Amino acid sequence: MSYRARFGKDNSACDSGNSAEGSGSSKGPDEVSNDFDHEIAQLTKHRSRPHRLLSGDMAGKSRLPVSTMKMLAGRESNYSGRGRFSLADCCHVLSRYLPINGPWGVDQSRSPAYVSQFSNDGLAFVAGFQGGHIRIYNVEKGWKVQKDILTKTLRWTITDTSLSPDQRYLVYASMTPVVNIVNVGSSTTVSVANVMEVHEGLDFSIEGDEDEFGIFSVKFSTDGRELVAASSDASIYVYDLQANKSDVNTVCFADETGHLIYSGSDDNLCKVWDRRCLMTYGQASGVLMGHLEGVTFIDSRGDGRYLISNGKDQTTKLWDIRKMSSRAIPRLTDRDWDYRWMEYPAHARTLKHPNDQSLATYRGHAVLRTLIRCYFSPAYSTGQKYIYTGSSDHSVYIYDLVTGAQVAKLDHHEGPVRDCSWHPLYPILVSSSWDGTVARWEFPGDDQVPTLVRPKIRRRRGFY
């Protein structure tokens, strides 16, 4: 059956009897400390802790981290009895090699870069620029431009892109209610919308609705059959691609099932939507309170339980949806402050939400001018033990998820870093900035670090 669903603005639970009234972490809404002892901390350690027989110097004792040479020697001697490294053993080794060397240049544009994302297998990389320009790079072939796309939205900023799981199609969004899908698996290296190739438009507007809105975030489902989009009219849209039918700032699927969807918006809330009860109730299953200002981006851990969010209150927060509430208290915000062109008030940096339900809070980066994005580090190489985020102070920040420590800060850009992406397999991170530079950070990298040209930056008032 074909459908195009729109999720509304009501915060009531679809089944209030099953919604947990979140009371927040037992440690309160403070920043992460060394004694952070929630289930996710144990899961993270489990994913990146070596086998006990590879880490022990003597019976009953272990010293972490274990040197790579010692672990290799233990593998050769088959201390673990498996004759090979487990995924946790691999993560313990790889997670110490952060992509902090560089940067090397990937691309340079006169227009601000807004979006940068690796494909799921890490073989392709997508960058989107202001003015409707998108480039796809072949990572294996020295970051050669595989596809140069000139979109339908030449006068708009590319707000988001998403590659289908099979990498045959790319969908891109801008400040219009129409997202466009293009076949990137074709042999042409240049794609001009509806001149050289067809860019099929998928209209998310509702017939008879005269209100204009833009799409801030768009994602393929894991099976590639559906698109989920977040719009500036405070709605979430699900589009059935097989049937060809048809202010929220960010949206993503919670896990591979596609049943749960997370969203974040300018009402300061993260919301959880269960599509299995939407036909009956049409409302969010629950809300997560804690941000004092609007939510700019969310990222799921992929397990249907945990997510992180960036907020205009200059924080990243970690959440467990089992703590969600059925209702939200009236939002707390400074209505005289606008993140697009004002600095965050000094007095507000010490404020805390009285009903903060987050597990942990991470501070240091800046979320101003534009919708700065944050992510969990890859599961394969790091066990998701880090979170990383762009920043309007021109840097990329990497935090330890469990301790909250800032483990790295990547400085190069001369404009806000709206987006960044960590390679799913290797210690490579790419950052994209309003200075027009797409930069690559690696470990260990080459001995010689090329000097990237830093363009002169014109003052801009960013809105997205």
Short mmCIF file of C-alpha atoms in Angstrom, two decimals:
data_model
loop_
_atom_site.label_atom_id
_atom_site.label_comp_id
_atom_site.label_asym_id
_atom_site.label_seq_id
_atom_site.Cartn_x
_atom_site.Cartn_y
_atom_site.Cartn_z
CA MET A 1 0.00 0.00 0.00
CA SER A 2 1.37 3.38 -0.91
CA TYR A 3 1.42 6.25 1.50
CA ARG A 4 2.96 9.59 2.33
CA ALA A 5 2.69 10.24 6.03
CA ARG A 6 3.02 13.55 7.83
CA PHE A 7 3.65 13.52 11.56
CA GLY A 8 2.20 16.49 13.38
CA LYS A 9 3.20 18.75 16.22
CA ASP A 10 1.40 17.17 19.22
CA ASN A 11 3.70 15.95 21.99
CA SER A 12 1.29 13.47 23.57
CA ALA A 13 2.32 9.82 23.67
CA CYS A 14 0.66 7.35 21.35
CA ASP A 15 0.18 5.13 24.39
CA SER A 16 0.75 7.06 27.58
CA GLY A 17 0.38 3.91 29.61
CA ASN A 18 3.57 2.51 28.09
CA SER A 19 5.61 5.70 28.18
CA ALA A 20 8.16 5.99 30.93
CA GLU A 21 8.11 9.30 32.76
CA GLY A 22 11.75 10.18 32.47
CA SER A 23 13.33 11.41 35.63
CA GLY A 24 16.75 11.94 34.12
CA SER A 25 19.99 10.26 34.97
CA SER A 26 20.58 9.45 38.61
CA LYS A 27 23.66 11.61 38.33
CA GLY A 28 21.60 14.61 37.25
CA PRO A 29 22.03 16.73 34.15
CA ASP A 30 25.68 17.48 34.75
CA GLU A 31 28.50 16.94 32.33
CA VAL A 32 30.03 13.49 31.97
CA SER A 33 32.51 12.60 34.69
CA ASN A 34 34.91 9.74 35.21
CA ASP A 35 32.32 7.89 37.29
CA PHE A 36 29.69 7.86 34.52
CA ASP A 37 28.15 4.42 35.12
CA HIS A 38 25.16 3.93 32.86
CA GLU A 39 24.41 0.88 30.74
CA ILE A 40 25.75 2.61 27.60
CA ALA A 41 29.09 3.13 29.34
CA GLN A 42 29.35 -0.60 29.94
CA LEU A 43 28.27 -1.39 26.38
CA THR A 44 30.88 1.00 25.00
CA LYS A 45 33.64 -0.50 27.14
CA HIS A 46 32.56 -4.00 26.14
CA ARG A 47 32.86 -3.10 22.46
CA SER A 48 36.38 -1.77 22.79
CA ARG A 49 37.92 -3.81 25.63
CA PRO A 50 40.47 -6.51 24.68
CA HIS A 51 40.19 -10.12 25.79
CA ARG A 52 41.21 -10.46 29.42
CA LEU A 53 44.04 -12.87 28.54
CA LEU A 54 45.48 -10.28 26.16
CA SER A 55 45.35 -7.47 28.72
CA GLY A 56 46.52 -9.13 31.94
CA ASP A 57 50.08 -8.87 33.25
CA MET A 58 49.26 -11.35 35.98
CA ALA A 59 46.26 -13.31 37.10
CA GLY A 60 43.28 -11.14 37.96
CA LYS A 61 44.89 -7.87 36.89
CA SER A 62 44.78 -5.91 33.67
CA ARG A 63 46.27 -2.69 32.43
CA LEU A 64 44.51 -0.60 29.81
CA PRO A 65 45.20 0.38 27.17
CA VAL A 66 47.21 -2.62 26.00
CA SER A 67 50.02 -1.90 23.55
CA THR A 68 49.54 -3.05 19.99
CA MET A 69 52.75 -5.08 20.08
CA LYS A 70 51.63 -6.94 23.21
CA MET A 71 48.27 -7.75 21.64
CA LEU A 72 49.92 -8.99 18.43
CA ALA A 73 52.23 -11.19 20.49
CA GLY A 74 49.26 -12.51 22.43
CA ARG A 75 47.42 -13.31 19.21
CA GLU A 76 50.42 -15.18 17.80
CA SER A 77 50.67 -17.18 21.04
CA ASN A 78 46.90 -17.76 20.97
CA TYR A 79 46.41 -16.49 24.52
CA SER A 80 42.68 -16.03 23.95
CA GLY A 81 42.22 -19.51 22.49
CA ARG A 82 40.60 -18.10 19.35
CA GLY A 83 43.67 -17.67 17.19
CA ARG A 84 42.49 -14.26 16.02
CA PHE A 85 41.38 -10.86 17.23
CA SER A 86 37.73 -10.35 18.13
CA LEU A 87 35.91 -7.21 16.98
CA ALA A 88 36.43 -5.73 20.46
CA ASP A 89 40.17 -6.49 20.23
CA CYS A 90 40.31 -4.70 16.86
CA CYS A 91 38.40 -1.72 18.23
CA HIS A 92 40.78 -1.49 21.19
CA VAL A 93 43.70 -1.11 18.78
CA LEU A 94 42.06 1.05 16.12
CA SER A 95 40.20 3.42 18.46
CA ARG A 96 43.51 4.82 19.75
CA TYR A 97 44.53 5.99 16.29
CA LEU A 98 42.46 9.12 15.84
CA PRO A 99 42.28 10.97 12.50
CA ILE A 100 44.02 14.10 13.77
CA ASN A 101 46.91 14.51 11.30
CA GLY A 102 46.59 16.89 8.37
CA PRO A 103 44.60 18.28 6.87
CA TRP A 104 44.89 17.34 3.22
CA GLY A 105 42.70 19.08 0.71
CA VAL A 106 39.74 17.25 -0.80
CA ASP A 107 38.15 20.23 -2.54
CA GLN A 108 38.04 24.00 -2.55
CA SER A 109 35.03 26.07 -3.57
CA ARG A 110 34.13 29.73 -3.58
CA SER A 111 30.81 28.75 -2.00
CA PRO A 112 30.36 27.58 1.60
CA ALA A 113 30.30 23.81 2.09
CA TYR A 114 27.26 22.64 4.05
CA VAL A 115 27.12 18.84 3.82
CA SER A 116 29.79 16.12 3.86
CA GLN A 117 29.08 12.41 4.25
CA PHE A 118 30.74 9.06 3.54
CA SER A 119 28.69 6.28 2.00
CA ASN A 120 27.93 3.29 4.24
CA ASP A 121 30.83 1.29 2.80
CA GLY A 122 33.25 4.24 2.74
CA LEU A 123 33.94 3.96 -0.99
CA ALA A 124 32.22 7.23 -1.89
CA PHE A 125 32.05 10.67 -0.32
CA VAL A 126 29.44 13.38 -0.94
CA ALA A 127 29.85 17.14 -0.42
CA GLY A 128 27.10 19.73 -0.89
CA PHE A 129 27.66 23.46 -1.36
CA GLN A 130 25.69 26.67 -1.32
CA GLY A 131 24.25 27.45 -4.72
CA GLY A 132 22.97 23.95 -5.44
CA HIS A 133 26.31 22.26 -6.24
CA ILE A 134 27.03 18.64 -5.20
CA ARG A 135 30.12 16.52 -5.79
CA ILE A 136 30.64 12.79 -5.29
CA TYR A 137 34.24 11.61 -4.83
CA ASN A 138 35.73 8.15 -5.33
CA VAL A 139 37.72 7.51 -2.15
CA GLU A 140 39.61 4.49 -3.54
CA LYS A 141 40.80 6.45 -6.60
CA GLY A 142 42.52 9.23 -4.71
CA TRP A 143 39.37 11.26 -4.03
CA LYS A 144 38.79 11.81 -7.72
CA VAL A 145 35.51 13.56 -8.55
CA GLN A 146 33.20 10.76 -9.66
CA LYS A 147 30.12 12.90 -10.29
CA ASP A 148 29.63 16.67 -10.55
CA ILE A 149 25.98 17.56 -10.00
CA LEU A 150 24.35 20.90 -10.76
CA THR A 151 20.94 20.75 -9.12
CA LYS A 152 17.53 22.28 -9.69
CA THR A 153 18.02 24.49 -6.66
CA LEU A 154 20.73 26.83 -7.92
CA ARG A 155 19.57 29.73 -5.77
CA TRP A 156 19.22 27.61 -2.62
CA THR A 157 21.66 26.01 -0.22
CA ILE A 158 21.91 22.21 -0.21
CA THR A 159 20.67 21.45 3.30
CA ASP A 160 21.13 17.66 3.22
CA THR A 161 21.99 14.71 1.01
CA SER A 162 21.60 10.95 1.38
CA LEU A 163 22.92 8.05 -0.69
CA SER A 164 20.77 4.97 -1.12
CA PRO A 165 22.17 1.78 0.46
CA ASP A 166 23.13 0.42 -2.97
CA GLN A 167 24.70 3.82 -3.89
CA ARG A 168 22.72 4.00 -7.12
CA TYR A 169 20.70 7.05 -6.12
CA LEU A 170 21.33 10.33 -4.34
CA VAL A 171 18.57 12.43 -2.83
CA TYR A 172 19.20 16.09 -2.06
CA ALA A 173 17.17 18.67 -0.16
CA SER A 174 17.08 22.46 0.03
CA MET A 175 14.83 25.23 1.32
CA THR A 176 11.89 24.06 -0.79
CA PRO A 177 9.24 21.36 -0.13
CA VAL A 178 10.63 19.31 -3.01
CA VAL A 179 13.53 16.88 -2.67
CA ASN A 180 15.19 15.57 -5.80
CA ILE A 181 16.56 12.15 -6.59
CA VAL A 182 19.24 11.51 -9.21
CA ASN A 183 20.78 8.32 -10.56
CA VAL A 184 24.45 8.57 -9.60
CA GLY A 185 25.24 5.12 -10.92
CA SER A 186 25.15 6.32 -14.51
CA SER A 187 28.33 6.64 -16.55
CA THR A 188 28.19 10.42 -16.96
CA THR A 189 30.57 12.43 -14.79
CA VAL A 190 28.57 15.66 -15.01
CA SER A 191 24.88 15.80 -14.21
CA VAL A 192 22.96 19.00 -14.94
CA ALA A 193 19.41 18.81 -13.61
CA ASN A 194 16.94 17.96 -16.37
CA VAL A 195 19.46 18.92 -19.06
CA MET A 196 21.92 16.04 -19.05
CA GLU A 197 20.03 13.80 -16.63
CA VAL A 198 16.59 13.70 -15.04
CA HIS A 199 16.46 14.81 -11.42
CA GLU A 200 13.11 13.49 -10.29
CA GLY A 201 11.31 15.82 -7.89
CA LEU A 202 9.47 14.35 -4.90
CA ASP A 203 6.98 16.92 -3.59
CA PHE A 204 6.43 16.73 0.18
CA SER A 205 3.86 19.53 0.24
CA ILE A 206 0.23 18.76 0.99
CA GLU A 207 -2.35 19.61 -1.65
CA GLY A 208 -4.25 22.73 -0.65
CA ASP A 209 -1.60 23.81 1.87
CA GLU A 210 -0.34 27.22 0.76
CA ASP A 211 2.38 27.49 3.42
CA GLU A 212 5.89 27.29 1.96
CA PHE A 213 8.50 25.27 3.81
CA GLY A 214 11.95 23.83 3.29
CA ILE A 215 13.48 20.44 3.96
CA PHE A 216 16.28 20.57 6.55
CA SER A 217 17.07 16.85 6.78
CA VAL A 218 16.45 13.81 4.57
CA LYS A 219 17.48 10.16 5.01
CA PHE A 220 17.02 6.86 3.18
CA SER A 221 15.71 3.92 5.18
CA THR A 222 18.16 1.03 5.51
CA ASP A 223 16.32 -0.96 2.84
CA GLY A 224 16.21 2.02 0.46
CA ARG A 225 12.43 1.85 0.07
CA GLU A 226 11.50 4.99 1.96
CA LEU A 227 12.67 8.52 2.64
CA VAL A 228 12.13 10.35 5.91
CA ALA A 229 12.39 14.13 5.87
CA ALA A 230 12.22 16.93 8.45
CA SER A 231 10.85 20.30 7.41
CA SER A 232 10.67 23.89 8.57
CA ASP A 233 6.89 23.58 9.05
CA ALA A 234 7.46 21.46 12.18
CA SER A 235 6.52 18.21 10.48
CA ILE A 236 8.11 14.88 9.59
CA TYR A 237 7.36 13.30 6.24
CA VAL A 238 7.76 9.68 5.18
CA TYR A 239 7.75 9.04 1.43
CA ASP A 240 7.19 5.58 -0.08
CA LEU A 241 9.59 5.43 -3.05
CA GLN A 242 8.28 2.17 -4.45
CA ALA A 243 4.77 3.58 -4.67
CA ASN A 244 6.10 6.97 -5.88
CA LYS A 245 3.78 8.93 -3.60
CA SER A 246 4.09 10.96 -1.47
CA ASP A 247 10.19 23.99 12.10
CA VAL A 248 11.71 20.34 12.43
CA ASN A 249 15.50 20.68 12.00
CA THR A 250 16.67 17.06 11.99
CA VAL A 251 15.37 13.51 11.69
CA CYS A 252 16.76 9.95 11.51
CA PHE A 253 15.72 6.31 11.78
CA ALA A 254 16.41 4.74 15.17
CA ASP A 255 17.54 1.36 13.85
CA GLU A 256 17.36 -1.00 10.89
CA THR A 257 13.69 -1.91 11.44
CA GLY A 258 12.51 1.57 10.48
CA HIS A 259 9.70 1.46 13.07
CA LEU A 260 11.12 4.22 15.29
CA ILE A 261 12.05 7.72 14.12
CA TYR A 262 13.86 10.39 16.13
CA SER A 263 13.39 14.10 15.50
CA GLY A 264 14.68 17.36 16.95
CA SER A 265 13.35 20.88 16.51
CA ASP A 266 13.25 24.46 17.72
CA ASP A 267 10.90 23.56 20.57
CA ASN A 268 14.05 22.31 22.37
CA LEU A 269 12.78 18.70 22.34
CA CYS A 270 13.95 15.40 20.95
CA LYS A 271 10.92 13.30 20.03
CA VAL A 272 10.40 9.60 19.44
CA TRP A 273 7.85 8.47 16.86
CA ASP A 274 6.58 4.90 16.56
CA ARG A 275 5.16 4.36 13.10
CA ARG A 276 3.26 1.27 14.23
CA CYS A 277 0.82 3.39 16.23
CA LEU A 278 0.76 6.53 14.10
CA MET A 279 -2.31 5.44 12.16
CA THR A 280 -4.20 5.23 15.45
CA TYR A 281 -2.84 8.18 17.38
CA GLY A 282 -0.86 10.35 14.95
CA GLN A 283 1.32 11.69 17.75
CA ALA A 284 4.81 11.35 19.14
CA SER A 285 5.36 8.37 21.43
CA GLY A 286 7.39 10.47 23.82
CA VAL A 287 9.68 13.46 24.30
CA LEU A 288 13.14 13.98 25.78
CA MET A 289 13.71 17.24 27.65
CA GLY A 290 17.04 18.81 28.53
CA HIS A 291 18.10 21.31 25.88
CA LEU A 292 17.46 24.96 26.72
CA GLU A 293 17.45 26.01 23.06
CA GLY A 294 16.54 24.41 19.75
CA VAL A 295 17.98 21.08 18.57
CA THR A 296 20.12 21.37 15.43
CA PHE A 297 20.95 17.71 14.74
CA ILE A 298 20.47 14.18 16.06
CA ASP A 299 22.30 10.92 15.39
CA SER A 300 21.16 7.43 16.37
CA ARG A 301 23.51 4.83 17.80
CA GLY A 302 21.62 2.38 15.62
CA ASP A 303 20.33 0.20 18.46
CA GLY A 304 16.88 1.73 18.91
CA ARG A 305 17.76 3.04 22.37
CA TYR A 306 20.43 5.72 22.34
CA LEU A 307 20.91 8.96 20.42
CA ILE A 308 22.88 12.17 20.66
CA SER A 309 21.77 15.70 19.81
CA ASN A 310 23.39 19.06 19.23
CA GLY A 311 21.61 22.08 20.70
CA LYS A 312 21.75 25.82 20.30
CA ASP A 313 22.44 25.92 24.05
CA GLN A 314 26.01 25.02 22.98
CA THR A 315 25.85 21.41 24.16
CA THR A 316 25.73 17.89 22.83
CA LYS A 317 23.54 15.54 24.87
CA LEU A 318 23.33 11.76 25.13
CA TRP A 319 19.87 10.21 25.53
CA ASP A 320 18.23 6.89 26.38
CA ILE A 321 14.70 6.78 24.94
CA ARG A 322 13.57 4.58 27.83
CA LYS A 323 13.66 7.75 29.93
CA MET A 324 11.29 9.68 27.67
CA SER A 325 8.18 11.40 29.01
CA SER A 326 4.70 11.47 27.56
CA ARG A 327 4.44 15.25 27.92
CA ALA A 328 6.79 18.20 27.85
CA ILE A 329 6.79 21.10 30.27
CA PRO A 330 6.59 24.58 28.70
CA ARG A 331 9.83 25.31 26.94
CA LEU A 332 12.48 27.48 28.51
CA THR A 333 14.23 29.81 26.09
CA ASP A 334 15.61 33.30 25.71
CA ARG A 335 13.33 34.80 23.10
CA ASP A 336 15.59 37.85 22.65
CA TRP A 337 18.50 35.68 21.50
CA ASP A 338 19.04 34.50 17.91
CA TYR A 339 21.76 31.93 17.26
CA ARG A 340 22.19 33.03 13.65
CA TRP A 341 23.97 36.29 14.42
CA MET A 342 24.32 36.64 18.19
CA GLU A 343 26.80 35.12 20.64
CA TYR A 344 25.36 32.82 23.28
CA PRO A 345 24.70 34.80 26.52
CA ALA A 346 27.37 34.20 29.13
CA HIS A 347 24.82 33.83 31.94
CA ALA A 348 23.02 31.08 30.02
CA ARG A 349 26.05 28.78 29.90
CA THR A 350 25.55 27.78 33.54
CA LEU A 351 21.80 27.24 33.30
CA LYS A 352 20.36 23.72 33.52
CA HIS A 353 16.97 22.38 32.59
CA PRO A 354 15.06 21.48 35.78
CA ASN A 355 13.80 18.25 34.18
CA ASP A 356 16.87 17.25 32.20
CA GLN A 357 16.44 13.64 31.06
CA SER A 358 19.77 13.33 29.25
CA LEU A 359 22.38 10.85 30.39
CA ALA A 360 25.33 13.14 29.75
CA THR A 361 26.22 16.60 28.45
CA TYR A 362 29.30 17.54 26.41
CA ARG A 363 30.56 21.12 26.18
CA GLY A 364 33.36 22.95 24.42
CA HIS A 365 32.20 23.38 20.83
CA ALA A 366 30.01 26.21 19.54
CA VAL A 367 26.59 25.79 17.89
CA LEU A 368 25.96 29.13 16.22
CA ARG A 369 25.24 30.60 12.76
CA THR A 370 24.03 27.30 11.27
CA LEU A 371 22.66 23.84 12.13
CA ILE A 372 25.88 22.22 13.36
CA ARG A 373 25.93 18.40 13.16
CA CYS A 374 27.19 15.72 15.59
CA TYR A 375 27.72 11.95 15.30
CA PHE A 376 28.75 8.74 17.04
CA SER A 377 32.14 7.48 15.86
CA PRO A 378 32.06 4.29 13.72
CA ALA A 379 31.17 1.00 15.39
CA TYR A 380 33.62 -1.09 13.35
CA SER A 381 36.83 0.79 14.14
CA THR A 382 36.07 2.54 17.44
CA GLY A 383 33.19 0.68 19.08
CA GLN A 384 31.34 4.04 19.06
CA LYS A 385 33.42 5.16 22.04
CA TYR A 386 33.65 8.75 20.73
CA ILE A 387 31.26 11.42 19.60
CA TYR A 388 32.37 14.17 17.26
CA THR A 389 30.89 17.44 16.09
CA GLY A 390 31.50 20.43 13.89
CA SER A 391 31.61 23.86 15.46
CA SER A 392 31.00 27.47 14.53
CA ASP A 393 34.43 28.35 15.97
CA HIS A 394 35.91 26.74 12.81
CA SER A 395 36.98 23.45 14.44
CA VAL A 396 36.01 19.79 14.79
CA TYR A 397 35.72 18.40 18.33
CA ILE A 398 36.07 14.75 19.39
CA TYR A 399 34.85 13.70 22.86
CA ASP A 400 35.17 10.44 24.77
CA LEU A 401 31.59 9.24 25.17
CA VAL A 402 32.12 7.72 28.62
CA THR A 403 34.45 10.20 30.33
CA GLY A 404 33.36 13.30 28.43
CA ALA A 405 36.98 14.32 27.90
CA GLN A 406 37.84 16.30 24.79
CA VAL A 407 40.33 13.95 23.13
CA ALA A 408 41.00 16.02 20.01
CA LYS A 409 40.30 19.38 18.41
CA LEU A 410 40.99 19.75 14.69
CA ASP A 411 41.86 23.32 13.70
CA HIS A 412 42.27 24.54 10.15
CA HIS A 413 39.16 26.16 8.77
CA GLU A 414 38.36 29.87 8.71
CA GLY A 415 34.60 29.49 8.79
CA PRO A 416 31.99 27.46 10.68
CA VAL A 417 32.28 23.69 10.24
CA ARG A 418 28.67 22.65 9.67
CA ASP A 419 29.30 18.99 8.90
CA CYS A 420 31.98 16.33 9.26
CA SER A 421 32.15 12.59 8.59
CA TRP A 422 34.29 9.75 9.96
CA HIS A 423 35.12 6.92 7.56
CA PRO A 424 33.19 3.75 8.59
CA LEU A 425 36.33 1.55 8.42
CA TYR A 426 39.50 3.65 8.54
CA PRO A 427 40.84 6.52 10.71
CA ILE A 428 39.87 9.19 8.19
CA LEU A 429 37.67 12.18 8.96
CA VAL A 430 36.49 14.83 6.49
CA SER A 431 35.26 18.28 7.51
CA SER A 432 33.36 20.82 5.40
CA SER A 433 33.28 24.51 6.19
CA TRP A 434 31.77 27.80 5.14
CA ASP A 435 35.25 28.82 3.98
CA GLY A 436 34.57 26.54 0.99
CA THR A 437 37.18 23.98 2.03
CA VAL A 438 36.56 20.25 2.28
CA ALA A 439 39.49 18.91 4.32
CA ARG A 440 40.67 15.38 5.11
CA TRP A 441 42.25 14.29 8.40
CA GLU A 442 44.02 10.94 8.78
CA PHE A 443 46.21 8.70 10.87
CA PRO A 444 49.08 8.22 10.41
CA GLY A 445 49.10 10.29 7.20
CA ASP A 446 52.07 11.37 5.14
CA ASP A 447 55.19 12.99 6.51
CA GLN A 448 54.52 16.10 4.43
CA VAL A 449 51.26 17.89 5.08
CA PRO A 450 50.14 19.95 2.08
CA THR A 451 49.31 23.55 2.83
CA LEU A 452 45.69 24.24 1.99
CA VAL A 453 44.85 27.63 0.54
CA ARG A 454 42.63 29.54 2.88
CA PRO A 455 40.22 31.78 0.97
CA LYS A 456 39.26 35.21 2.19
CA ILE A 457 36.06 34.92 4.16
CA ARG A 458 33.21 37.33 3.63
CA ARG A 459 30.89 37.87 6.54
CA ARG A 460 27.68 35.97 6.00
CA ARG A 461 24.52 35.64 7.97
CA GLY A 462 23.84 31.94 7.98
CA PHE A 463 20.31 30.70 8.49
CA TYR A 464 20.60 26.97 8.10
#
